[in-house]
Amino acid sequence: MRPRCRVVVLVSGNGRNLQALIDACSRQQIRADLVGVISNRADAPALARAAQAGIACFAMEHQNFSDREAFDRALLETIQKLNPDIVVLAGFMRILGKAFVAALSGKMINIHPSLLPRHRGLHTHRRALEDGDTEHGATVHLVSEDLDGGPLIIQGRVSVSEEDDATSLAERVMTEVELKILPQALAWIATGELQLGHKAIEFRGQKLTKALQLEDLTETFQ
Ligand code: GRF
């Protein structure tokens, strides 16, 4: 039988995406073990969620390191000790350097709150509103050196309404999309249905050339 997937999650904030992974693993919807959660902010509520779930927690505050490279090196060392099959960036708000990304090439995914390739970077909800987008959403992608530019795995969309502000839009993207697509992607990785390579992805034996769409799935995570 396929060994259970070992997963390390990097966080910076509230941890709702992390909580969705914790819940899906404990319900056996994902055949994986969350072997460590690392935050670059010691006060991140995400760390408390991990501790509550009995997961090994690590606070590594980036300002305690002399420079970006020193932080990246220490982070990589902590991750490697946990020997993960997959590293998940779940609201990790720190840009990672080339050497770090290269060391984890083909085994690191990120959730980004926009319909990539639209709105890479920060303030995606505000920018979607400013640009008059009629739909918005979130994307899980493979992490590459190109910030928010790695191959797409799965995305889901919501309609933007005239009453929306950045807060209401963020909440809808979180509940209707993020909390479903991240557990779904990890569940597929854990079963082997989704195979990550250095630059390409296969889904059920076929090279993935565009993002899978949440709306096409018959069953989704809650
Ligand atoms: C999410 O919107 C994620 O897409 C973005 O940061 C937010 C993190 O939220 N990168 P949480 O920490 O999972 O609650």
mmCIF file of C-alpha atoms and ligand atoms in Angstrom:
data_model
loop_
_atom_site.group_PDB
_atom_site.id
_atom_site.type_symbol
_atom_site.label_atom_id
_atom_site.label_comp_id
_atom_site.label_asym_id
_atom_site.label_seq_id
_atom_site.Cartn_x
_atom_site.Cartn_y
_atom_site.Cartn_z
ATOM 1 C CA MET A 1 0.000 0.000 0.000
ATOM 2 C CA ARG A 2 1.139 3.525 -0.792
ATOM 3 C CA PRO A 3 2.813 5.110 2.277
ATOM 4 C CA ARG A 4 0.932 8.021 3.833
ATOM 5 C CA CYS A 5 2.039 11.368 2.505
ATOM 6 C CA ARG A 6 4.096 13.483 4.935
ATOM 7 C CA VAL A 7 3.121 17.145 4.736
ATOM 8 C CA VAL A 8 4.707 20.291 6.171
ATOM 9 C CA VAL A 9 2.575 23.447 6.108
ATOM 10 C CA LEU A 10 3.991 26.990 6.156
ATOM 11 C CA VAL A 11 1.710 29.717 7.529
ATOM 12 C CA SER A 12 1.760 33.355 8.609
ATOM 13 C CA GLY A 13 -1.762 34.246 9.648
ATOM 14 C CA ASN A 14 -5.160 33.075 10.730
ATOM 15 C CA GLY A 15 -4.826 29.531 9.416
ATOM 16 C CA ARG A 16 -8.261 28.833 7.987
ATOM 17 C CA ASN A 17 -6.673 26.981 5.090
ATOM 18 C CA LEU A 18 -4.526 25.027 7.542
ATOM 19 C CA GLN A 19 -7.641 24.198 9.586
ATOM 20 C CA ALA A 20 -9.329 22.822 6.466
ATOM 21 C CA LEU A 21 -6.336 20.509 5.950
ATOM 22 C CA ILE A 22 -6.328 19.450 9.609
ATOM 23 C CA ASP A 23 -10.052 18.664 9.462
ATOM 24 C CA ALA A 24 -9.856 16.787 6.157
ATOM 25 C CA CYS A 25 -6.913 14.695 7.403
ATOM 26 C CA SER A 26 -8.700 13.857 10.643
ATOM 27 C CA ARG A 27 -11.816 12.836 8.687
ATOM 28 C CA GLN A 28 -9.551 10.628 6.524
ATOM 29 C CA GLN A 29 -10.553 12.598 3.415
ATOM 30 C CA ILE A 30 -6.852 13.171 2.850
ATOM 31 C CA ARG A 31 -4.522 10.195 3.332
ATOM 32 C CA ALA A 32 -1.739 12.332 4.747
ATOM 33 C CA ASP A 33 -0.039 13.202 8.010
ATOM 34 C CA LEU A 34 0.616 16.847 8.819
ATOM 35 C CA VAL A 35 4.073 16.401 10.345
ATOM 36 C CA GLY A 36 4.863 20.035 11.055
ATOM 37 C CA VAL A 37 3.549 23.580 10.829
ATOM 38 C CA ILE A 38 6.028 26.442 10.575
ATOM 39 C CA SER A 39 5.140 30.115 10.936
ATOM 40 C CA ASN A 40 7.286 33.184 10.353
ATOM 41 C CA ARG A 41 5.113 34.939 12.953
ATOM 42 C CA ALA A 42 5.095 33.586 16.495
ATOM 43 C CA ASP A 43 1.671 35.137 17.194
ATOM 44 C CA ALA A 44 -0.066 33.641 14.152
ATOM 45 C CA PRO A 45 -3.384 32.040 15.166
ATOM 46 C CA ALA A 46 -2.486 29.295 12.676
ATOM 47 C CA LEU A 47 0.200 28.042 15.089
ATOM 48 C CA ALA A 48 -2.358 27.729 17.892
ATOM 49 C CA ARG A 49 -4.609 25.730 15.561
ATOM 50 C CA ALA A 50 -1.706 23.376 14.813
ATOM 51 C CA ALA A 51 -0.844 22.992 18.500
ATOM 52 C CA GLN A 52 -4.488 22.269 19.298
ATOM 53 C CA ALA A 53 -4.404 19.492 16.699
ATOM 54 C CA GLY A 54 -1.237 18.039 18.240
ATOM 55 C CA ILE A 55 0.972 18.900 15.267
ATOM 56 C CA ALA A 56 4.640 19.835 15.792
ATOM 57 C CA CYS A 57 4.841 23.644 15.620
ATOM 58 C CA PHE A 58 7.760 25.905 14.834
ATOM 59 C CA ALA A 59 7.873 29.702 15.070
ATOM 60 C CA MET A 60 10.707 31.135 13.012
ATOM 61 C CA GLU A 61 10.475 34.912 13.027
ATOM 62 C CA HIS A 62 12.211 36.241 9.963
ATOM 63 C CA GLN A 63 13.327 39.421 11.706
ATOM 64 C CA ASN A 64 15.544 37.305 13.993
ATOM 65 C CA PHE A 65 17.735 36.358 11.027
ATOM 66 C CA SER A 66 20.523 38.493 9.583
ATOM 67 C CA ASP A 67 19.150 38.418 6.043
ATOM 68 C CA ARG A 68 16.731 36.696 3.709
ATOM 69 C CA GLU A 69 19.218 33.935 2.804
ATOM 70 C CA ALA A 70 19.891 33.081 6.461
ATOM 71 C CA PHE A 71 16.145 32.825 7.110
ATOM 72 C CA ASP A 72 15.623 30.654 4.028
ATOM 73 C CA ARG A 73 18.502 28.353 5.007
ATOM 74 C CA ALA A 74 17.181 27.863 8.557
ATOM 75 C CA LEU A 75 13.654 27.325 7.252
ATOM 76 C CA LEU A 76 14.865 24.726 4.758
ATOM 77 C CA GLU A 77 16.821 22.927 7.464
ATOM 78 C CA THR A 78 13.753 22.774 9.718
ATOM 79 C CA ILE A 79 11.632 21.482 6.847
ATOM 80 C CA GLN A 80 14.165 18.856 5.790
ATOM 81 C CA LYS A 81 14.397 17.452 9.331
ATOM 82 C CA LEU A 82 10.671 16.735 9.059
ATOM 83 C CA ASN A 83 11.310 14.778 5.849
ATOM 84 C CA PRO A 84 8.143 15.826 4.005
ATOM 85 C CA ASP A 85 6.859 14.541 0.684
ATOM 86 C CA ILE A 86 5.014 17.826 0.153
ATOM 87 C CA VAL A 87 5.318 21.369 1.481
ATOM 88 C CA VAL A 88 2.134 23.468 1.421
ATOM 89 C CA LEU A 89 2.235 27.264 1.547
ATOM 90 C CA ALA A 90 -1.106 28.083 3.182
ATOM 91 C CA GLY A 91 -1.143 31.833 3.644
ATOM 92 C CA PHE A 92 2.645 32.075 4.016
ATOM 93 C CA MET A 93 3.320 35.767 3.437
ATOM 94 C CA ARG A 94 7.036 35.725 2.818
ATOM 95 C CA ILE A 95 8.816 35.643 -0.503
ATOM 96 C CA LEU A 96 11.161 32.676 -0.718
ATOM 97 C CA GLY A 97 14.521 32.853 -2.460
ATOM 98 C CA LYS A 98 15.630 30.942 -5.538
ATOM 99 C CA ALA A 99 17.819 28.455 -3.674
ATOM 100 C CA PHE A 100 14.983 27.588 -1.287
ATOM 101 C CA VAL A 101 12.505 27.084 -4.113
ATOM 102 C CA ALA A 102 15.024 25.005 -6.097
ATOM 103 C CA ALA A 103 15.665 22.745 -3.096
ATOM 104 C CA LEU A 104 11.948 21.947 -2.899
ATOM 105 C CA SER A 105 11.283 21.938 -6.625
ATOM 106 C CA GLY A 106 8.363 19.696 -7.583
ATOM 107 C CA LYS A 107 7.187 19.248 -4.009
ATOM 108 C CA MET A 108 5.820 22.633 -2.937
ATOM 109 C CA ILE A 109 2.334 24.032 -3.629
ATOM 110 C CA ASN A 110 0.786 27.405 -2.805
ATOM 111 C CA ILE A 111 -2.748 28.757 -2.544
ATOM 112 C CA HIS A 112 -3.167 32.199 -4.065
ATOM 113 C CA PRO A 113 -6.368 34.261 -3.754
ATOM 114 C CA SER A 114 -6.964 35.112 -7.415
ATOM 115 C CA LEU A 115 -7.679 33.480 -10.732
ATOM 116 C CA LEU A 116 -4.045 33.196 -11.790
ATOM 117 C CA PRO A 117 -2.495 34.391 -14.013
ATOM 118 C CA ARG A 118 -4.616 37.429 -13.097
ATOM 119 C CA HIS A 119 -3.520 39.378 -10.025
ATOM 120 C CA ARG A 120 -0.244 37.859 -8.912
ATOM 121 C CA GLY A 121 1.113 39.355 -5.674
ATOM 122 C CA LEU A 122 -0.744 41.177 -2.906
ATOM 123 C CA HIS A 123 -4.153 42.877 -2.460
ATOM 124 C CA THR A 124 -5.814 40.633 -5.017
ATOM 125 C CA HIS A 125 -9.401 41.272 -3.866
ATOM 126 C CA ARG A 126 -9.026 45.033 -3.971
ATOM 127 C CA ARG A 127 -7.378 44.851 -7.409
ATOM 128 C CA ALA A 128 -10.123 42.597 -8.793
ATOM 129 C CA LEU A 129 -12.699 45.188 -7.675
ATOM 130 C CA GLU A 130 -10.685 48.137 -9.014
ATOM 131 C CA ASP A 131 -10.347 46.410 -12.382
ATOM 132 C CA GLY A 132 -14.085 45.738 -12.559
ATOM 133 C CA ASP A 133 -13.606 41.951 -12.767
ATOM 134 C CA THR A 134 -16.927 40.146 -12.941
ATOM 135 C CA GLU A 135 -15.415 36.993 -11.529
ATOM 136 C CA HIS A 136 -12.663 36.307 -9.061
ATOM 137 C CA GLY A 137 -11.418 33.281 -7.172
ATOM 138 C CA ALA A 138 -8.405 31.340 -5.962
ATOM 139 C CA THR A 139 -5.811 28.990 -7.420
ATOM 140 C CA VAL A 140 -3.577 26.201 -6.127
ATOM 141 C CA HIS A 141 -0.335 26.039 -8.080
ATOM 142 C CA LEU A 142 3.070 24.443 -8.046
ATOM 143 C CA VAL A 143 5.661 26.828 -6.641
ATOM 144 C CA SER A 144 8.376 27.873 -9.067
ATOM 145 C CA GLU A 145 10.991 30.617 -8.968
ATOM 146 C CA ASP A 146 8.476 32.861 -10.694
ATOM 147 C CA LEU A 147 6.372 34.410 -7.877
ATOM 148 C CA ASP A 148 2.753 33.163 -8.171
ATOM 149 C CA GLY A 149 3.734 31.983 -11.653
ATOM 150 C CA GLY A 150 4.196 28.207 -11.327
ATOM 151 C CA PRO A 151 2.051 25.662 -13.208
ATOM 152 C CA LEU A 152 -1.613 25.821 -12.198
ATOM 153 C CA ILE A 153 -3.311 22.845 -10.516
ATOM 154 C CA ILE A 154 -6.874 23.785 -9.595
ATOM 155 C CA GLN A 155 -8.913 26.956 -9.361
ATOM 156 C CA GLY A 156 -12.419 27.944 -8.429
ATOM 157 C CA ARG A 157 -14.391 31.110 -9.141
ATOM 158 C CA VAL A 158 -17.029 33.313 -7.565
ATOM 159 C CA SER A 159 -19.091 36.077 -9.183
ATOM 160 C CA VAL A 160 -18.300 39.625 -8.114
ATOM 161 C CA SER A 161 -21.390 41.605 -7.149
ATOM 162 C CA GLU A 162 -21.906 45.374 -7.111
ATOM 163 C CA GLU A 163 -22.281 45.303 -3.330
ATOM 164 C CA ASP A 164 -18.897 43.629 -2.778
ATOM 165 C CA ASP A 165 -16.019 45.261 -0.996
ATOM 166 C CA ALA A 166 -12.608 43.649 -0.562
ATOM 167 C CA THR A 167 -13.653 42.085 2.761
ATOM 168 C CA SER A 168 -16.854 40.473 1.510
ATOM 169 C CA LEU A 169 -15.131 39.256 -1.626
ATOM 170 C CA ALA A 170 -12.215 37.780 0.359
ATOM 171 C CA GLU A 171 -14.656 35.946 2.615
ATOM 172 C CA ARG A 172 -16.558 34.440 -0.317
ATOM 173 C CA VAL A 173 -13.349 33.383 -2.064
ATOM 174 C CA MET A 174 -12.163 31.777 1.176
ATOM 175 C CA THR A 175 -15.346 29.845 2.024
ATOM 176 C CA GLU A 176 -16.510 28.958 -1.469
ATOM 177 C CA VAL A 177 -13.155 28.269 -3.083
ATOM 178 C CA GLU A 178 -9.993 28.188 -0.949
ATOM 179 C CA LEU A 179 -11.312 25.855 1.724
ATOM 180 C CA LYS A 180 -12.272 23.380 -1.001
ATOM 181 C CA ILE A 181 -9.464 23.496 -3.550
ATOM 182 C CA LEU A 182 -6.503 23.231 -1.182
ATOM 183 C CA PRO A 183 -7.742 20.066 0.596
ATOM 184 C CA GLN A 184 -8.772 18.654 -2.790
ATOM 185 C CA ALA A 185 -5.326 19.213 -4.298
ATOM 186 C CA LEU A 186 -3.619 17.633 -1.299
ATOM 187 C CA ALA A 187 -6.016 14.675 -1.328
ATOM 188 C CA TRP A 188 -5.115 13.980 -4.967
ATOM 189 C CA ILE A 189 -1.405 14.300 -4.224
ATOM 190 C CA ALA A 190 -1.779 11.850 -1.336
ATOM 191 C CA THR A 191 -3.484 9.228 -3.521
ATOM 192 C CA GLY A 192 -0.981 9.753 -6.336
ATOM 193 C CA GLU A 193 -3.674 10.966 -8.755
ATOM 194 C CA LEU A 194 -1.822 14.247 -8.980
ATOM 195 C CA GLN A 195 1.894 13.886 -9.717
ATOM 196 C CA LEU A 196 4.055 16.955 -9.363
ATOM 197 C CA GLY A 197 7.200 17.266 -11.441
ATOM 198 C CA HIS A 198 9.797 20.012 -11.537
ATOM 199 C CA LYS A 199 7.974 21.979 -14.204
ATOM 200 C CA ALA A 200 4.913 19.944 -15.120
ATOM 201 C CA ILE A 201 2.008 18.205 -13.466
ATOM 202 C CA GLU A 202 0.124 15.033 -14.340
ATOM 203 C CA PHE A 203 -3.441 14.400 -13.293
ATOM 204 C CA ARG A 204 -4.680 10.827 -13.570
ATOM 205 C CA GLY A 205 -1.917 9.992 -16.025
ATOM 206 C CA GLN A 206 -2.411 12.985 -18.335
ATOM 207 C CA LYS A 207 -0.247 16.064 -18.501
ATOM 208 C CA LEU A 208 -2.193 18.965 -17.017
ATOM 209 C CA THR A 209 -2.150 21.851 -19.483
ATOM 210 C CA LYS A 210 -4.655 24.105 -17.737
ATOM 211 C CA ALA A 211 -6.037 24.373 -14.229
ATOM 212 C CA LEU A 212 -8.675 21.899 -13.117
ATOM 213 C CA GLN A 213 -11.899 23.739 -12.286
ATOM 214 C CA LEU A 214 -13.745 23.355 -9.005
ATOM 215 C CA GLU A 215 -17.105 23.720 -10.772
ATOM 216 C CA ASP A 216 -16.357 20.595 -12.855
ATOM 217 C CA LEU A 217 -15.982 18.368 -9.804
ATOM 218 C CA THR A 218 -18.949 16.278 -8.790
ATOM 219 C CA GLU A 219 -17.956 16.158 -5.118
ATOM 220 C CA THR A 220 -16.096 18.819 -3.201
ATOM 221 C CA PHE A 221 -14.630 19.334 0.215
ATOM 222 C CA GLN A 222 -16.749 21.255 2.717
HETATM 223 C C1 GRF B 1 -5.556 33.243 2.092
HETATM 224 O O1 GRF B 1 -6.453 34.077 1.425
HETATM 225 C C2 GRF B 1 -4.482 32.785 1.158
HETATM 226 O O2 GRF B 1 -4.923 32.526 -0.133
HETATM 227 C C3 GRF B 1 -3.572 33.981 1.177
HETATM 228 O O3 GRF B 1 -3.550 34.376 2.517
HETATM 229 C C4 GRF B 1 -4.769 34.003 3.143
HETATM 230 C C5 GRF B 1 -4.447 33.155 4.330
HETATM 231 O O4 GRF B 1 -5.553 32.908 5.126
HETATM 232 N N1 GRF B 1 -2.298 33.729 0.586
HETATM 233 P P1 GRF B 1 -5.480 31.789 6.274
HETATM 234 O O5 GRF B 1 -4.228 32.045 7.083
HETATM 235 O O6 GRF B 1 -5.471 30.428 5.620
HETATM 236 O O7 GRF B 1 -6.725 32.006 7.096
#
